[in-house]
mmCIF file of C-alpha atoms and ligand atoms in Angstrom:
data_model
loop_
_atom_site.group_PDB
_atom_site.id
_atom_site.type_symbol
_atom_site.label_atom_id
_atom_site.label_comp_id
_atom_site.label_asym_id
_atom_site.label_seq_id
_atom_site.Cartn_x
_atom_site.Cartn_y
_atom_site.Cartn_z
ATOM 1 C CA MET A 16 16.881 -29.709 -18.664
ATOM 2 C CA ASP A 17 17.035 -26.149 -19.366
ATOM 3 C CA ASN A 18 19.898 -24.978 -17.286
ATOM 4 C CA ASN A 19 18.899 -21.194 -16.875
ATOM 5 C CA PRO A 20 16.766 -20.339 -13.949
ATOM 6 C CA LEU A 21 13.174 -19.497 -14.130
ATOM 7 C CA LEU A 22 13.552 -16.860 -11.640
ATOM 8 C CA GLU A 23 16.563 -15.574 -9.970
ATOM 9 C CA THR A 24 17.340 -12.682 -7.766
ATOM 10 C CA ARG A 25 20.957 -10.868 -7.842
ATOM 11 C CA ASP A 26 22.388 -9.106 -5.219
ATOM 12 C CA LEU A 27 18.830 -8.450 -4.031
ATOM 13 C CA ARG A 28 18.492 -5.360 -1.681
ATOM 14 C CA VAL A 29 15.221 -4.239 0.096
ATOM 15 C CA GLU A 30 13.915 -2.011 2.647
ATOM 16 C CA VAL A 31 10.637 -1.536 4.588
ATOM 17 C CA SER A 32 9.753 1.718 5.892
ATOM 18 C CA GLY A 33 13.336 2.605 5.682
ATOM 19 C CA ILE A 34 14.894 -0.164 7.271
ATOM 20 C CA PRO A 35 17.227 -2.362 5.258
ATOM 21 C CA ILE A 36 15.755 -6.085 5.636
ATOM 22 C CA LEU A 37 17.567 -7.888 2.447
ATOM 23 C CA VAL A 38 21.164 -7.010 2.239
ATOM 24 C CA GLY A 39 22.166 -8.595 -1.024
ATOM 25 C CA VAL A 40 20.632 -11.767 -2.069
ATOM 26 C CA ASP A 41 21.564 -14.095 -4.748
ATOM 27 C CA LEU A 42 19.248 -16.940 -5.547
ATOM 28 C CA ALA A 43 18.289 -19.109 -8.547
ATOM 29 C CA PHE A 44 15.225 -21.139 -8.828
ATOM 30 C CA ARG A 45 14.844 -23.568 -11.800
ATOM 31 C CA ALA A 46 11.969 -24.870 -13.647
ATOM 32 C CA GLY A 47 10.296 -27.688 -12.229
ATOM 33 C CA GLN A 48 12.599 -27.881 -9.080
ATOM 34 C CA VAL A 49 11.582 -28.105 -5.397
ATOM 35 C CA TYR A 50 12.979 -25.671 -3.070
ATOM 36 C CA ALA A 51 13.246 -25.321 0.647
ATOM 37 C CA ILE A 52 13.741 -21.824 2.208
ATOM 38 C CA LEU A 53 14.744 -21.997 5.913
ATOM 39 C CA GLY A 54 16.374 -19.504 8.303
ATOM 40 C CA PRO A 55 15.809 -18.206 11.720
ATOM 41 C CA ASN A 56 12.684 -16.020 12.416
ATOM 42 C CA ALA A 57 13.100 -12.451 11.117
ATOM 43 C CA SER A 58 16.084 -13.535 8.611
ATOM 44 C CA GLY A 59 13.877 -12.198 5.928
ATOM 45 C CA LYS A 60 12.119 -15.182 4.195
ATOM 46 C CA SER A 61 8.876 -14.054 3.822
ATOM 47 C CA THR A 62 10.214 -10.420 2.830
ATOM 48 C CA LEU A 63 12.295 -12.222 -0.113
ATOM 49 C CA ALA A 64 8.667 -13.937 -1.453
ATOM 50 C CA LYS A 65 6.818 -10.774 -1.043
ATOM 51 C CA THR A 66 9.309 -8.859 -2.882
ATOM 52 C CA ILE A 67 9.096 -11.304 -5.686
ATOM 53 C CA MET A 68 5.512 -11.241 -5.654
ATOM 54 C CA GLY A 69 5.713 -7.334 -6.005
ATOM 55 C CA LEU A 70 4.055 -6.162 -2.703
ATOM 56 C CA PRO A 71 4.507 -2.231 -2.691
ATOM 57 C CA GLU A 72 5.737 -1.852 0.902
ATOM 58 C CA TYR A 73 9.129 -4.003 -0.055
ATOM 59 C CA ARG A 74 11.043 -1.443 -1.816
ATOM 60 C CA ILE A 75 13.865 -2.589 -3.974
ATOM 61 C CA THR A 76 16.911 -0.422 -3.423
ATOM 62 C CA GLY A 77 19.597 -2.516 -5.275
ATOM 63 C CA GLY A 78 19.950 -5.532 -7.344
ATOM 64 C CA ASP A 79 17.384 -7.277 -9.506
ATOM 65 C CA ILE A 80 14.839 -9.965 -9.710
ATOM 66 C CA LEU A 81 15.078 -11.807 -13.250
ATOM 67 C CA PHE A 82 12.016 -14.026 -14.757
ATOM 68 C CA ASN A 83 12.968 -15.839 -17.715
ATOM 69 C CA GLY A 84 16.162 -13.524 -17.883
ATOM 70 C CA THR A 85 14.062 -10.278 -17.656
ATOM 71 C CA SER A 86 13.580 -7.711 -14.834
ATOM 72 C CA ILE A 87 10.309 -7.910 -13.546
ATOM 73 C CA GLN A 88 11.113 -4.928 -11.056
ATOM 74 C CA ASN A 89 8.775 -2.750 -13.148
ATOM 75 C CA LYS A 90 5.745 -4.971 -13.183
ATOM 76 C CA SER A 91 2.867 -4.802 -11.051
ATOM 77 C CA ILE A 92 1.580 -7.804 -9.020
ATOM 78 C CA THR A 93 -1.191 -8.547 -11.289
ATOM 79 C CA GLU A 94 1.525 -8.978 -14.127
ATOM 80 C CA ARG A 95 3.758 -10.928 -12.187
ATOM 81 C CA ALA A 96 0.459 -13.167 -11.270
ATOM 82 C CA ARG A 97 -0.089 -13.322 -15.209
ATOM 83 C CA MET A 98 3.548 -14.392 -15.640
ATOM 84 C CA GLY A 99 2.924 -17.228 -13.397
ATOM 85 C CA ILE A 100 4.400 -16.377 -10.331
ATOM 86 C CA ALA A 101 2.353 -16.950 -7.032
ATOM 87 C CA TYR A 102 2.674 -16.309 -3.341
ATOM 88 C CA ALA A 103 0.746 -18.160 -0.534
ATOM 89 C CA PHE A 104 0.754 -15.736 2.692
ATOM 90 C CA GLN A 105 2.081 -16.950 5.827
ATOM 91 C CA THR A 106 -0.669 -15.305 7.362
ATOM 92 C CA PRO A 107 -3.387 -15.037 4.695
ATOM 93 C CA PRO A 108 -5.580 -11.798 4.816
ATOM 94 C CA ARG A 109 -8.996 -11.664 5.520
ATOM 95 C CA ILE A 110 -11.499 -10.386 2.720
ATOM 96 C CA SER A 111 -15.030 -9.800 3.902
ATOM 97 C CA GLY A 112 -17.700 -9.885 1.298
ATOM 98 C CA VAL A 113 -16.052 -12.219 -0.956
ATOM 99 C CA LYS A 114 -16.853 -15.914 -0.938
ATOM 100 C CA LEU A 115 -14.452 -18.538 -1.186
ATOM 101 C CA ASP A 116 -16.078 -20.456 -4.090
ATOM 102 C CA ASP A 117 -16.953 -17.283 -5.943
ATOM 103 C CA PHE A 118 -13.467 -16.143 -5.631
ATOM 104 C CA ILE A 119 -11.800 -19.274 -6.994
ATOM 105 C CA CYS A 120 -14.199 -19.617 -9.694
ATOM 106 C CA ARG A 121 -13.136 -16.092 -10.864
ATOM 107 C CA VAL A 122 -9.491 -16.293 -10.798
ATOM 108 C CA CYS A 123 -8.583 -19.852 -11.717
ATOM 109 C CA PRO A 124 -8.700 -21.082 -14.882
ATOM 110 C CA ASP A 125 -9.645 -24.772 -13.969
ATOM 111 C CA TYR A 126 -12.956 -23.822 -12.500
ATOM 112 C CA GLN A 127 -13.963 -20.930 -14.917
ATOM 113 C CA CYS A 128 -17.137 -21.662 -16.930
ATOM 114 C CA THR A 129 -16.973 -21.552 -20.393
ATOM 115 C CA ASP A 130 -20.498 -22.047 -20.778
ATOM 116 C CA VAL A 131 -22.243 -18.612 -20.666
ATOM 117 C CA HIS A 132 -25.612 -20.056 -18.532
ATOM 118 C CA ASP A 133 -23.243 -21.420 -15.933
ATOM 119 C CA ALA A 134 -21.271 -18.228 -15.838
ATOM 120 C CA LEU A 135 -22.940 -17.237 -12.461
ATOM 121 C CA MET A 136 -22.313 -20.559 -10.881
ATOM 122 C CA GLY A 137 -25.745 -22.114 -10.928
ATOM 123 C CA GLU A 138 -26.208 -25.283 -8.774
ATOM 124 C CA THR A 139 -25.657 -27.182 -11.944
ATOM 125 C CA CYS A 140 -22.561 -25.718 -13.063
ATOM 126 C CA VAL A 141 -20.035 -28.600 -13.907
ATOM 127 C CA CYS A 142 -17.311 -26.242 -12.914
ATOM 128 C CA LYS A 143 -18.623 -25.893 -9.310
ATOM 129 C CA GLN A 144 -19.052 -29.632 -8.781
ATOM 130 C CA ILE A 145 -15.267 -30.237 -9.892
ATOM 131 C CA LEU A 146 -14.217 -27.370 -7.615
ATOM 132 C CA TYR A 147 -16.455 -28.894 -4.728
ATOM 133 C CA ASP A 148 -14.713 -32.369 -5.062
ATOM 134 C CA ASP A 149 -11.470 -30.617 -5.268
ATOM 135 C CA PHE A 150 -12.431 -28.593 -1.787
ATOM 136 C CA GLU A 151 -13.478 -32.163 -0.495
ATOM 137 C CA ARG A 152 -10.048 -33.363 -0.982
ATOM 138 C CA LEU A 153 -8.593 -30.694 1.102
ATOM 139 C CA GLY A 154 -11.065 -30.823 3.812
ATOM 140 C CA ILE A 155 -12.260 -27.365 3.061
ATOM 141 C CA ARG A 156 -15.795 -27.910 1.646
ATOM 142 C CA ASN A 157 -17.329 -26.458 4.599
ATOM 143 C CA LEU A 158 -15.728 -23.182 3.765
ATOM 144 C CA ALA A 159 -16.878 -22.683 0.228
ATOM 145 C CA ASN A 160 -19.555 -20.167 1.005
ATOM 146 C CA ARG A 161 -18.012 -18.472 3.859
ATOM 147 C CA ASP A 162 -16.071 -14.964 3.160
ATOM 148 C CA LEU A 163 -12.242 -15.550 2.670
ATOM 149 C CA ASN A 164 -10.476 -16.175 6.009
ATOM 150 C CA ASP A 165 -13.399 -14.397 7.766
ATOM 151 C CA GLY A 166 -13.188 -16.380 11.457
ATOM 152 C CA PHE A 167 -11.349 -19.275 9.709
ATOM 153 C CA SER A 168 -9.412 -21.457 12.146
ATOM 154 C CA GLY A 169 -5.647 -21.168 11.504
ATOM 155 C CA GLY A 170 -5.364 -24.506 9.657
ATOM 156 C CA GLU A 171 -8.717 -23.624 7.623
ATOM 157 C CA SER A 172 -7.230 -20.219 6.398
ATOM 158 C CA LYS A 173 -3.642 -22.049 5.052
ATOM 159 C CA ARG A 174 -5.695 -24.843 3.391
ATOM 160 C CA SER A 175 -7.871 -22.111 1.570
ATOM 161 C CA GLU A 176 -4.912 -19.977 0.617
ATOM 162 C CA LEU A 177 -2.851 -23.028 -0.520
ATOM 163 C CA PHE A 178 -5.940 -24.150 -2.628
ATOM 164 C CA GLN A 179 -6.231 -20.650 -4.090
ATOM 165 C CA VAL A 180 -2.612 -20.721 -5.128
ATOM 166 C CA LEU A 181 -2.433 -23.934 -6.443
ATOM 167 C CA SER A 182 -5.780 -23.388 -8.348
ATOM 168 C CA MET A 183 -4.095 -20.309 -10.331
ATOM 169 C CA ARG A 184 -1.681 -23.095 -11.917
ATOM 170 C CA PRO A 185 1.433 -21.012 -11.463
ATOM 171 C CA LYS A 186 4.694 -21.363 -12.886
ATOM 172 C CA ILE A 187 6.506 -21.166 -9.369
ATOM 173 C CA MET A 188 4.863 -20.928 -6.231
ATOM 174 C CA PHE A 189 6.283 -19.323 -3.057
ATOM 175 C CA LEU A 190 4.539 -21.203 0.043
ATOM 176 C CA ASP A 191 5.134 -19.412 3.000
ATOM 177 C CA GLU A 192 5.032 -21.914 5.975
ATOM 178 C CA PRO A 193 2.182 -24.125 4.020
ATOM 179 C CA ASP A 194 2.463 -26.328 7.374
ATOM 180 C CA SER A 195 2.010 -23.857 10.138
ATOM 181 C CA GLY A 196 -0.973 -24.485 12.337
ATOM 182 C CA LEU A 197 -1.713 -27.568 10.805
ATOM 183 C CA ASP A 198 -2.826 -30.687 12.593
ATOM 184 C CA TYR A 199 -0.998 -33.927 11.708
ATOM 185 C CA ASP A 200 -4.287 -35.279 9.462
ATOM 186 C CA SER A 201 -4.009 -31.933 7.569
ATOM 187 C CA LEU A 202 -0.080 -31.914 7.031
ATOM 188 C CA LYS A 203 -0.618 -35.194 5.452
ATOM 189 C CA THR A 204 -3.373 -33.824 3.360
ATOM 190 C CA VAL A 205 -1.372 -30.767 2.210
ATOM 191 C CA GLY A 206 1.867 -32.801 1.698
ATOM 192 C CA ARG A 207 -0.055 -35.268 -0.649
ATOM 193 C CA GLU A 208 -1.542 -32.521 -2.273
ATOM 194 C CA LEU A 209 1.637 -30.568 -3.199
ATOM 195 C CA LYS A 210 3.079 -33.746 -4.486
ATOM 196 C CA ALA A 211 0.095 -34.717 -6.507
ATOM 197 C CA ILE A 212 0.217 -31.018 -8.172
ATOM 198 C CA LYS A 213 4.082 -31.459 -8.614
ATOM 199 C CA GLU A 214 3.712 -34.766 -10.432
ATOM 200 C CA LYS A 215 1.107 -33.383 -12.627
ATOM 201 C CA HIS A 216 2.419 -30.142 -13.365
ATOM 202 C CA ASP A 217 5.828 -28.762 -14.217
ATOM 203 C CA VAL A 218 5.591 -26.231 -11.434
ATOM 204 C CA THR A 219 8.638 -24.912 -9.400
ATOM 205 C CA LEU A 220 7.871 -25.069 -5.789
ATOM 206 C CA VAL A 221 9.541 -22.806 -3.508
ATOM 207 C CA ILE A 222 8.848 -23.762 0.336
ATOM 208 C CA ILE A 223 9.585 -21.725 3.400
ATOM 209 C CA SER A 224 9.073 -23.506 6.181
ATOM 210 C CA HIS A 225 10.714 -24.334 10.038
ATOM 211 C CA HIS A 226 9.829 -28.184 9.799
ATOM 212 C CA ARG A 227 10.990 -30.797 7.599
ATOM 213 C CA TYR A 228 7.715 -32.893 7.398
ATOM 214 C CA ILE A 229 5.974 -31.337 4.806
ATOM 215 C CA LEU A 230 9.363 -31.295 2.667
ATOM 216 C CA GLU A 231 9.683 -34.875 2.837
ATOM 217 C CA PHE A 232 6.439 -35.620 0.946
ATOM 218 C CA LEU A 233 8.672 -34.025 -1.946
ATOM 219 C CA GLU A 234 12.101 -34.479 -3.410
ATOM 220 C CA VAL A 235 13.770 -31.392 -2.554
ATOM 221 C CA ASP A 236 16.404 -30.489 -4.829
ATOM 222 C CA ALA A 237 18.053 -27.611 -2.730
ATOM 223 C CA VAL A 238 17.903 -26.185 0.679
ATOM 224 C CA TYR A 239 18.514 -22.470 1.247
ATOM 225 C CA ILE A 240 19.276 -20.763 4.629
ATOM 226 C CA LEU A 241 18.645 -17.134 4.933
ATOM 227 C CA GLN A 242 20.441 -15.536 8.102
ATOM 228 C CA ARG A 243 20.089 -11.608 8.679
ATOM 229 C CA GLY A 244 18.941 -10.733 5.298
ATOM 230 C CA ARG A 245 21.551 -12.887 3.486
ATOM 231 C CA LEU A 246 21.623 -16.238 1.668
ATOM 232 C CA VAL A 247 24.337 -17.791 3.892
ATOM 233 C CA TYR A 248 24.059 -21.568 3.254
ATOM 234 C CA THR A 249 22.958 -23.777 0.176
ATOM 235 C CA GLY A 250 22.587 -27.699 1.004
ATOM 236 C CA ASP A 251 20.386 -30.365 0.634
ATOM 237 C CA MET A 252 17.688 -32.407 2.779
ATOM 238 C CA SER A 253 20.528 -34.517 4.572
ATOM 239 C CA ASP A 254 21.506 -31.365 6.558
ATOM 240 C CA ILE A 255 18.298 -30.672 8.195
ATOM 241 C CA PRO A 256 18.490 -33.488 10.891
ATOM 242 C CA VAL A 257 21.690 -31.889 11.928
ATOM 243 C CA LEU A 258 20.499 -28.275 11.594
ATOM 244 C CA GLU A 259 17.548 -29.689 14.180
ATOM 245 C CA GLU A 260 20.096 -31.003 16.536
ATOM 246 C CA LYS A 261 22.222 -27.896 16.686
ATOM 247 C CA GLY A 262 19.827 -24.936 15.842
ATOM 248 C CA TYR A 263 21.067 -22.210 13.298
ATOM 249 C CA GLU A 264 23.701 -20.247 15.090
ATOM 250 C CA LYS A 265 25.957 -23.486 15.718
ATOM 251 C CA PHE A 266 25.164 -24.990 12.651
ATOM 252 C CA LEU A 267 25.690 -22.071 10.422
ATOM 253 C CA ALA A 268 28.957 -21.128 12.472
ATOM 254 C CA GLU A 269 30.188 -24.895 11.828
ATOM 255 C CA MET A 270 29.382 -25.149 8.271
ATOM 256 C CA THR A 271 30.252 -21.452 7.134
ATOM 257 C CA GLY A 272 33.288 -21.108 9.285
HETATM 258 N N1 ATP B 20 5.403 -4.703 6.447
HETATM 259 C C1 ATP B 20 6.491 -4.902 7.315
HETATM 260 N N2 ATP B 20 6.890 -3.547 8.254
HETATM 261 C C2 ATP B 20 7.961 -3.493 9.081
HETATM 262 N N3 ATP B 20 8.663 -4.531 9.269
HETATM 263 C C3 ATP B 20 8.737 -5.368 8.514
HETATM 264 C C4 ATP B 20 7.840 -5.592 7.576
HETATM 265 N N4 ATP B 20 7.992 -6.734 6.773
HETATM 266 C C5 ATP B 20 9.108 -7.365 7.410
HETATM 267 N N5 ATP B 20 9.541 -6.822 8.403
HETATM 268 C C6 ATP B 20 10.679 -7.018 9.308
HETATM 269 O O1 ATP B 20 11.589 -7.497 8.571
HETATM 270 C C7 ATP B 20 12.345 -8.424 9.137
HETATM 271 C C8 ATP B 20 12.542 -9.395 8.379
HETATM 272 O O2 ATP B 20 10.797 -10.136 8.478
HETATM 273 P P1 ATP B 20 10.464 -11.623 7.830
HETATM 274 O O3 ATP B 20 8.851 -11.481 7.789
HETATM 275 O O4 ATP B 20 10.911 -11.359 6.200
HETATM 276 O O5 ATP B 20 10.970 -12.647 8.500
HETATM 277 P P2 ATP B 20 11.021 -14.083 8.356
HETATM 278 O O6 ATP B 20 12.344 -14.876 8.024
HETATM 279 O O7 ATP B 20 9.775 -14.656 7.586
HETATM 280 O O8 ATP B 20 10.539 -14.640 9.774
HETATM 281 P P3 ATP B 20 9.467 -16.017 10.286
HETATM 282 O O9 ATP B 20 10.299 -16.968 10.055
HETATM 283 O O10 ATP B 20 9.225 -15.478 11.747
HETATM 284 O O11 ATP B 20 8.101 -15.864 9.361
HETATM 285 C C9 ATP B 20 11.474 -8.558 10.537
HETATM 286 O O12 ATP B 20 12.837 -7.753 11.397
HETATM 287 C C10 ATP B 20 10.224 -7.913 10.360
HETATM 288 O O13 ATP B 20 10.124 -7.233 11.405
HETATM 289 MG MG1 MG B 21 8.021 -15.651 7.544
#
């Protein structure tokens, strides 16, 4: 295994609207591994992922983000996405006027038509049939012709968001609470889908979550805990039952002294 990280943050400092949120985060994500990022509410988990993705409100004031050893600070969101970095939002944005199936066919390599006659997604388009089978598997076939997240239920928008990100076949994906708002059946569907993607593609998964259920579908290589804008603990899944029992304050006080 290549021991160099695929992506790393070095002493990363970030502020939003002039307020420091991340105050020096050192993290490393290696190719093909699975990571869980945990931490109390407002500890900076989403901020970390959004900064790595390059969202403009998240201003880097110090440190760096390296992808394959090279800084990506000056790269746009589009460039980062093309390099293979993806982020599934905690709260997926609504985009009126853009249909889910059309959007996916345009951005996701697996569904792009190679036949010029199919390029407008006619009913006979093979890619569209494959896409619809995949929609069916994630239980979102009913959303195919609707505007992105417009009136989707909480669970529907999470599954649609996950589907979009998975379909882009990224090298590393940050999934921001992919389990939030999902019922028991949807959790299983999403957990199995993540496992299948992991087995099929050599992707790095970074899952931000407050619950272990979704993580148990995967073999998690490392668990990172953020607190007040810092990485304060690195462990593994065996820590989670203890963490659940004690809560963050007590767990971290005991573990980090
Ligand atoms: N765009 C923004 N504008 C203003 N404040 C922001 C913005 N984004 C993040 N923050 C602030 O940064 C802090 C960290 O937020 P962040 O969303 O990263 O937390 P989190 O760890 O993901 O929490 P949660 O578990 O609740 O999702 C919070 O105090 C939040 O209010
Ligand atoms: Mg968050």
